[in-house]
Amino acid sequence: MQINTSPAAAELRLFFKSGGGSASDVYERLSEKGLPDGTLCLLAEDEGRPLGALVVVPVTSGALTAAYAACAAFDGEFTAGQLYAQAFIILRERGIPYIFARRESLDDTLYYEKLKWEWMVTLGFVPPVLDNDSLLYAGKRLTDEAKPTYLPLEMPEALGVPVPECRFTAASCVDKNGLAKQVLTTRERRRYAERAALVIFIIAVTAVGAVRYKSVRDLLFVLPAVSIGLVLLYRNIFHPKKVVAEVLQSFEKKGRTTTDDRYFFSENAFVCFSYGKGRSVNFYSCLSAVYDKPEFFFLCETSSDREARGHFIEKTSLEDSQAFLDFIRSKAPQAAVRK
């Protein structure tokens, strides 16, 4: 098999048309607009007989230039692998750090096991769509120096691929002292209210016991309630400190000195990238509460007496913290706003 790196446009057009599918339409739209500078076209042949074709166009993400497999057609997995492998080599020589694709034409075995692609979010980029279809977008890091942008790709207009509207970008990058403060103060007001209620309860029960005291039996009647109140008060005071200690221990065990969480907020959903990698596309409907603290917001997804899960957003990383809060309120009306 030979890989032709400069096939004639007529050869590509004929091969894409013979295979049917969407690749032919995409190539025609690109051709009508004029292939962008830097476009890479590959044609796999065996004794002059075409077996597969791949067209890779330049795209941008912020200040980063990357590549996108715009259209492709193959006679089988081996041909696909050879075309992509050749494309990787050429792109590395050009200094292109990433290549991306919509992975509908190939199965997961070729993409993830053989070609070592990753989900686009895992690589640190925002997919063109933030819904279930976001899982279809994959990519590959081609150079060791490559760094993610935490932003969407901007593709040639002819591809008709949308760019998610960026409403806000944000971050939470603090040292261990800042992390301890975030964890400890997220439920600060609630803890103080609970503590005050417990103190009042203990005093009230003790006062009732003192007024009604006539015998040891009356004292034994009051003692269990007071004991329970004291235990709860002890847990209220010391449990948060224990949680903070556990969080810091885990943080230091991983060899980290600062948190590094970056966010992209769009109209439909938001993406969190932690230490350069994303794990999920989050929908605003998952938020149960928003804690508005002096230095940060905490977007809470789930909470219990033992822990709370969510996202810390440093206010200094936002252009307008009040506009951000208003936006979250409009997108997550079910989430209670708490101080």
Short mmCIF file of C-alpha atoms in Angstrom, two decimals:
data_model
loop_
_atom_site.label_atom_id
_atom_site.label_comp_id
_atom_site.label_asym_id
_atom_site.label_seq_id
_atom_site.Cartn_x
_atom_site.Cartn_y
_atom_site.Cartn_z
CA MET A 1 0.00 0.00 0.00
CA GLN A 2 1.23 3.47 -0.88
CA ILE A 3 0.09 6.73 0.71
CA ASN A 4 -0.12 9.59 -1.79
CA THR A 5 0.33 12.87 0.12
CA SER A 6 -0.57 15.14 -2.81
CA PRO A 7 -3.42 13.51 -4.73
CA ALA A 8 -5.34 15.43 -7.35
CA ALA A 9 -8.64 16.94 -6.26
CA ALA A 10 -10.41 14.93 -8.98
CA GLU A 11 -9.08 11.66 -7.53
CA LEU A 12 -10.30 12.51 -4.05
CA ARG A 13 -13.68 13.67 -5.32
CA LEU A 14 -14.15 10.47 -7.35
CA PHE A 15 -13.18 8.21 -4.44
CA PHE A 16 -15.44 9.98 -1.93
CA LYS A 17 -18.36 9.84 -4.38
CA SER A 18 -17.85 6.14 -5.00
CA GLY A 19 -18.06 5.43 -1.27
CA GLY A 20 -21.24 7.41 -0.72
CA GLY A 21 -21.98 8.69 2.76
CA SER A 22 -21.34 12.16 4.16
CA ALA A 23 -17.62 12.37 3.27
CA SER A 24 -18.42 13.32 -0.32
CA ASP A 25 -20.74 16.16 0.73
CA VAL A 26 -18.21 17.50 3.24
CA TYR A 27 -15.40 17.46 0.67
CA GLU A 28 -17.59 19.29 -1.86
CA ARG A 29 -18.41 22.02 0.67
CA LEU A 30 -14.75 22.42 1.54
CA SER A 31 -13.80 22.56 -2.14
CA GLU A 32 -16.42 25.19 -2.92
CA LYS A 33 -14.96 27.47 -0.25
CA GLY A 34 -11.40 26.64 -1.24
CA LEU A 35 -9.45 24.22 0.93
CA PRO A 36 -7.87 26.16 3.84
CA ASP A 37 -4.11 26.73 3.80
CA GLY A 38 -2.42 23.87 5.59
CA THR A 39 -5.02 21.28 4.58
CA LEU A 40 -3.56 17.78 4.40
CA CYS A 41 -4.99 15.37 1.79
CA LEU A 42 -4.02 11.70 1.76
CA LEU A 43 -4.99 8.91 -0.64
CA ALA A 44 -4.16 5.24 0.05
CA GLU A 45 -3.55 3.18 -3.10
CA ASP A 46 -2.64 -0.38 -4.01
CA GLU A 47 -1.20 -0.69 -7.51
CA GLY A 48 -3.07 2.43 -8.54
CA ARG A 49 -6.37 1.34 -7.03
CA PRO A 50 -7.61 3.79 -4.33
CA LEU A 51 -8.46 2.16 -0.99
CA GLY A 52 -9.02 5.13 1.30
CA ALA A 53 -8.81 8.88 1.61
CA LEU A 54 -8.39 11.35 4.45
CA VAL A 55 -8.67 15.13 4.46
CA VAL A 56 -7.32 16.98 7.50
CA VAL A 57 -7.96 20.73 7.86
CA PRO A 58 -6.39 23.28 10.23
CA VAL A 59 -8.48 24.49 13.16
CA THR A 60 -7.84 26.81 16.09
CA SER A 61 -8.60 26.81 19.79
CA GLY A 62 -7.75 30.13 21.31
CA ALA A 63 -4.17 30.84 20.22
CA LEU A 64 -3.51 27.16 19.45
CA THR A 65 -3.45 25.77 15.91
CA ALA A 66 -4.53 22.13 15.65
CA ALA A 67 -5.90 19.73 13.02
CA TYR A 68 -9.30 18.17 12.38
CA ALA A 69 -10.09 15.10 10.27
CA ALA A 70 -12.85 16.69 8.20
CA CYS A 71 -13.73 13.78 5.91
CA ALA A 72 -12.54 10.23 5.49
CA ALA A 73 -13.48 7.00 3.72
CA PHE A 74 -11.77 3.60 3.95
CA ASP A 75 -12.11 0.07 2.69
CA GLY A 76 -11.18 -1.32 6.10
CA GLU A 77 -9.51 -0.87 9.47
CA PHE A 78 -5.98 -1.47 8.18
CA THR A 79 -6.26 1.25 5.53
CA ALA A 80 -7.69 3.68 8.09
CA GLY A 81 -4.84 2.96 10.47
CA GLN A 82 -2.21 3.53 7.77
CA LEU A 83 -3.76 6.83 6.66
CA TYR A 84 -4.02 8.21 10.18
CA ALA A 85 -0.50 7.03 11.06
CA GLN A 86 0.88 8.91 8.05
CA ALA A 87 -1.17 11.99 8.96
CA PHE A 88 0.26 11.91 12.50
CA ILE A 89 3.82 11.89 11.14
CA ILE A 90 3.24 14.82 8.79
CA LEU A 91 1.43 16.89 11.41
CA ARG A 92 4.23 16.35 13.92
CA GLU A 93 6.74 17.52 11.31
CA ARG A 94 4.63 20.66 10.87
CA GLY A 95 4.62 21.26 14.63
CA ILE A 96 0.86 20.64 14.98
CA PRO A 97 0.29 19.42 18.57
CA TYR A 98 -3.22 17.89 18.31
CA ILE A 99 -5.55 16.21 15.85
CA PHE A 100 -9.29 15.79 16.44
CA ALA A 101 -12.11 13.90 14.72
CA ARG A 102 -15.75 12.96 15.03
CA ARG A 103 -15.47 9.20 15.54
CA GLU A 104 -18.56 7.87 13.77
CA SER A 105 -16.88 5.99 10.93
CA LEU A 106 -14.51 3.88 13.04
CA ASP A 107 -15.14 1.60 16.02
CA ASP A 108 -13.64 2.11 19.46
CA THR A 109 -11.05 -0.65 18.97
CA LEU A 110 -9.25 1.28 16.25
CA TYR A 111 -9.68 4.69 17.84
CA TYR A 112 -8.83 4.03 21.45
CA GLU A 113 -6.78 0.82 21.50
CA LYS A 114 -4.74 1.01 18.30
CA LEU A 115 -4.50 4.71 17.45
CA LYS A 116 -4.57 5.81 21.13
CA TRP A 117 -7.19 8.51 20.75
CA GLU A 118 -8.86 10.06 23.79
CA TRP A 119 -12.16 11.76 24.44
CA MET A 120 -11.83 15.42 23.49
CA VAL A 121 -12.82 16.54 27.00
CA THR A 122 -10.15 14.33 28.57
CA LEU A 123 -7.55 16.08 26.41
CA GLY A 124 -8.59 19.47 27.81
CA PHE A 125 -10.85 20.85 25.05
CA VAL A 126 -14.53 21.74 24.80
CA PRO A 127 -16.49 19.65 22.22
CA PRO A 128 -18.52 21.42 19.51
CA VAL A 129 -21.72 20.22 21.20
CA LEU A 130 -22.37 19.89 24.93
CA ASP A 131 -24.85 17.03 25.03
CA ASN A 132 -24.70 13.26 24.49
CA ASP A 133 -23.10 13.80 21.06
CA SER A 134 -20.05 15.28 22.78
CA LEU A 135 -18.91 11.69 23.34
CA LEU A 136 -18.39 11.34 19.59
CA TYR A 137 -15.50 13.81 19.51
CA ALA A 138 -12.04 12.36 20.08
CA GLY A 139 -8.49 13.58 19.70
CA LYS A 140 -4.83 12.70 19.96
CA ARG A 141 -1.90 14.63 21.38
CA LEU A 142 0.93 14.53 18.86
CA THR A 143 3.75 16.33 20.72
CA ASP A 144 5.01 16.13 24.29
CA GLU A 145 4.95 19.92 24.62
CA ALA A 146 1.25 20.18 23.75
CA LYS A 147 -0.93 21.96 26.30
CA PRO A 148 -4.74 22.19 26.32
CA THR A 149 -6.67 25.44 26.01
CA TYR A 150 -9.91 24.48 27.85
CA LEU A 151 -11.76 26.09 24.93
CA PRO A 152 -13.74 24.84 21.89
CA LEU A 153 -12.35 24.36 18.39
CA GLU A 154 -13.08 26.90 15.69
CA MET A 155 -13.41 25.06 12.38
CA PRO A 156 -13.79 26.16 8.75
CA GLU A 157 -17.26 27.55 8.13
CA ALA A 158 -17.83 25.03 5.33
CA LEU A 159 -17.94 22.17 7.86
CA GLY A 160 -21.00 23.63 9.54
CA VAL A 161 -19.72 22.59 12.98
CA PRO A 162 -20.96 24.92 15.73
CA VAL A 163 -18.82 26.66 18.35
CA PRO A 164 -20.42 26.53 21.83
CA GLU A 165 -21.15 30.02 23.09
CA CYS A 166 -18.78 30.95 25.88
CA ARG A 167 -20.72 32.73 28.60
CA PHE A 168 -18.04 32.55 31.28
CA THR A 169 -14.64 31.03 31.91
CA ALA A 170 -13.44 30.58 35.47
CA ALA A 171 -10.85 28.83 37.59
CA SER A 172 -10.03 27.61 41.07
CA CYS A 173 -6.26 27.61 41.54
CA VAL A 174 -5.30 27.90 45.22
CA ASP A 175 -2.60 26.49 47.50
CA LYS A 176 -3.33 24.04 50.32
CA ASN A 177 -4.21 26.85 52.73
CA GLY A 178 -6.71 28.20 50.24
CA LEU A 179 -8.15 24.72 49.75
CA ALA A 180 -8.51 24.26 53.50
CA LYS A 181 -10.33 27.58 53.72
CA GLN A 182 -12.68 26.65 50.89
CA VAL A 183 -13.59 23.29 52.42
CA LEU A 184 -14.00 24.72 55.93
CA THR A 185 -16.03 27.80 55.06
CA THR A 186 -18.40 26.32 52.48
CA ARG A 187 -20.92 25.41 55.18
CA GLU A 188 -19.72 27.91 57.78
CA ARG A 189 -22.98 29.73 58.38
CA ARG A 190 -24.96 26.49 58.54
CA ARG A 191 -22.53 25.05 61.11
CA TYR A 192 -22.80 28.14 63.30
CA ALA A 193 -26.59 27.98 63.16
CA GLU A 194 -26.54 24.28 64.08
CA ARG A 195 -24.07 24.98 66.89
CA ALA A 196 -26.21 27.77 68.31
CA ALA A 197 -29.30 25.54 68.18
CA LEU A 198 -27.48 22.76 70.03
CA VAL A 199 -26.23 25.13 72.73
CA ILE A 200 -29.75 26.49 73.23
CA PHE A 201 -31.10 22.94 73.39
CA ILE A 202 -28.54 21.88 76.02
CA ILE A 203 -29.18 24.99 78.12
CA ALA A 204 -32.96 24.56 77.87
CA VAL A 205 -32.90 20.89 78.83
CA THR A 206 -30.51 21.62 81.71
CA ALA A 207 -32.72 24.47 82.92
CA VAL A 208 -35.83 22.30 82.80
CA GLY A 209 -33.98 19.60 84.73
CA ALA A 210 -32.85 22.09 87.36
CA VAL A 211 -36.35 23.49 87.83
CA ARG A 212 -37.94 20.05 88.05
CA TYR A 213 -35.16 18.47 90.13
CA LYS A 214 -36.58 16.68 93.11
CA SER A 215 -34.71 13.42 93.01
CA VAL A 216 -31.91 11.52 91.24
CA ARG A 217 -34.56 10.04 89.00
CA ASP A 218 -35.31 13.49 87.55
CA LEU A 219 -31.61 13.98 86.87
CA LEU A 220 -31.38 10.64 85.05
CA PHE A 221 -34.32 11.72 82.91
CA VAL A 222 -32.45 14.84 81.70
CA LEU A 223 -28.97 13.35 81.39
CA PRO A 224 -29.47 11.36 78.12
CA ALA A 225 -30.79 14.41 76.26
CA VAL A 226 -27.92 16.57 77.48
CA SER A 227 -25.41 13.86 76.57
CA ILE A 228 -26.77 13.56 73.04
CA GLY A 229 -26.64 17.34 72.65
CA LEU A 230 -23.02 17.43 73.82
CA VAL A 231 -22.01 14.66 71.42
CA LEU A 232 -23.67 16.45 68.51
CA LEU A 233 -22.01 19.72 69.53
CA TYR A 234 -18.62 17.98 69.65
CA ARG A 235 -19.16 16.54 66.16
CA ASN A 236 -20.31 19.92 64.87
CA ILE A 237 -17.13 21.60 66.09
CA PHE A 238 -14.50 18.98 65.26
CA HIS A 239 -15.89 17.00 62.31
CA PRO A 240 -15.29 19.79 59.73
CA LYS A 241 -11.67 20.03 60.88
CA LYS A 242 -11.33 16.28 60.47
CA VAL A 243 -12.73 16.51 56.93
CA VAL A 244 -10.28 19.30 56.07
CA ALA A 245 -7.38 17.24 57.42
CA GLU A 246 -8.43 14.26 55.29
CA VAL A 247 -8.73 16.43 52.16
CA LEU A 248 -5.29 17.98 52.72
CA GLN A 249 -3.76 14.57 53.41
CA SER A 250 -5.10 13.25 50.11
CA PHE A 251 -4.00 16.45 48.35
CA GLU A 252 -0.42 16.23 49.63
CA LYS A 253 -0.24 12.47 49.04
CA LYS A 254 -0.71 13.14 45.32
CA GLY A 255 2.25 15.50 45.37
CA ARG A 256 0.21 18.59 44.54
CA THR A 257 0.95 22.10 45.74
CA THR A 258 -2.06 23.93 44.25
CA THR A 259 -5.47 23.07 42.90
CA ASP A 260 -5.92 23.52 39.16
CA ASP A 261 -9.57 23.48 38.12
CA ARG A 262 -10.65 25.44 35.04
CA TYR A 263 -14.17 25.90 33.76
CA PHE A 264 -16.02 26.67 30.55
CA PHE A 265 -19.65 27.76 30.97
CA SER A 266 -21.91 27.60 27.92
CA GLU A 267 -25.65 28.06 27.49
CA ASN A 268 -26.53 24.39 27.93
CA ALA A 269 -23.83 22.98 30.17
CA PHE A 270 -20.40 23.52 31.67
CA VAL A 271 -17.14 21.58 31.62
CA CYS A 272 -14.60 21.29 34.42
CA PHE A 273 -10.96 20.54 33.60
CA SER A 274 -8.94 19.37 36.58
CA TYR A 275 -5.16 19.39 36.20
CA GLY A 276 -5.48 19.62 32.42
CA LYS A 277 -8.08 16.90 31.96
CA GLY A 278 -11.85 16.97 31.80
CA ARG A 279 -14.01 14.17 33.16
CA SER A 280 -17.57 15.08 32.25
CA VAL A 281 -19.98 17.53 30.68
CA ASN A 282 -22.12 18.91 33.51
CA PHE A 283 -25.67 20.16 33.14
CA TYR A 284 -27.03 23.01 35.22
CA SER A 285 -29.93 20.82 36.32
CA CYS A 286 -27.46 18.82 38.46
CA LEU A 287 -26.85 21.75 40.82
CA SER A 288 -28.70 21.62 44.14
CA ALA A 289 -27.29 24.76 45.76
CA VAL A 290 -24.97 27.69 45.14
CA TYR A 291 -22.90 29.00 48.06
CA ASP A 292 -22.00 32.67 47.64
CA LYS A 293 -18.91 33.20 49.81
CA PRO A 294 -16.82 36.40 49.95
CA GLU A 295 -13.94 34.92 47.93
CA PHE A 296 -15.53 32.11 45.95
CA PHE A 297 -18.69 30.38 44.76
CA PHE A 298 -19.35 26.73 45.50
CA LEU A 299 -21.62 25.06 42.96
CA CYS A 300 -22.96 22.16 44.98
CA GLU A 301 -24.20 18.98 43.28
CA THR A 302 -24.71 16.69 46.30
CA SER A 303 -24.21 17.14 50.03
CA SER A 304 -24.51 15.17 53.24
CA ASP A 305 -23.29 15.47 56.80
CA ARG A 306 -19.99 13.87 55.80
CA GLU A 307 -19.22 15.54 52.49
CA ALA A 308 -20.32 17.85 49.71
CA ARG A 309 -19.54 17.45 46.03
CA GLY A 310 -19.33 20.34 43.65
CA HIS A 311 -17.14 23.02 42.12
CA PHE A 312 -15.21 25.91 43.67
CA ILE A 313 -15.08 29.05 41.52
CA GLU A 314 -12.68 31.79 42.63
CA LYS A 315 -14.37 35.16 42.20
CA THR A 316 -11.12 36.80 41.10
CA SER A 317 -11.11 34.52 38.04
CA LEU A 318 -14.44 35.93 36.85
CA GLU A 319 -14.82 39.16 34.91
CA ASP A 320 -18.13 39.90 36.69
CA SER A 321 -19.01 37.71 39.68
CA GLN A 322 -22.52 39.17 40.07
CA ALA A 323 -23.31 38.55 36.39
CA PHE A 324 -22.05 34.99 36.83
CA LEU A 325 -24.30 34.43 39.84
CA ASP A 326 -27.29 35.84 37.94
CA PHE A 327 -26.48 33.52 35.03
CA ILE A 328 -26.30 30.42 37.26
CA ARG A 329 -29.59 31.42 38.91
CA SER A 330 -31.28 31.65 35.52
CA LYS A 331 -29.89 28.30 34.36
CA ALA A 332 -30.42 26.45 37.64
CA PRO A 333 -33.62 27.83 39.21
CA GLN A 334 -33.84 24.68 41.36
CA ALA A 335 -30.56 25.53 43.12
CA ALA A 336 -30.91 27.40 46.42
CA VAL A 337 -28.52 30.34 46.82
CA ARG A 338 -26.92 30.38 50.26
CA LYS A 339 -24.35 32.52 52.01
#
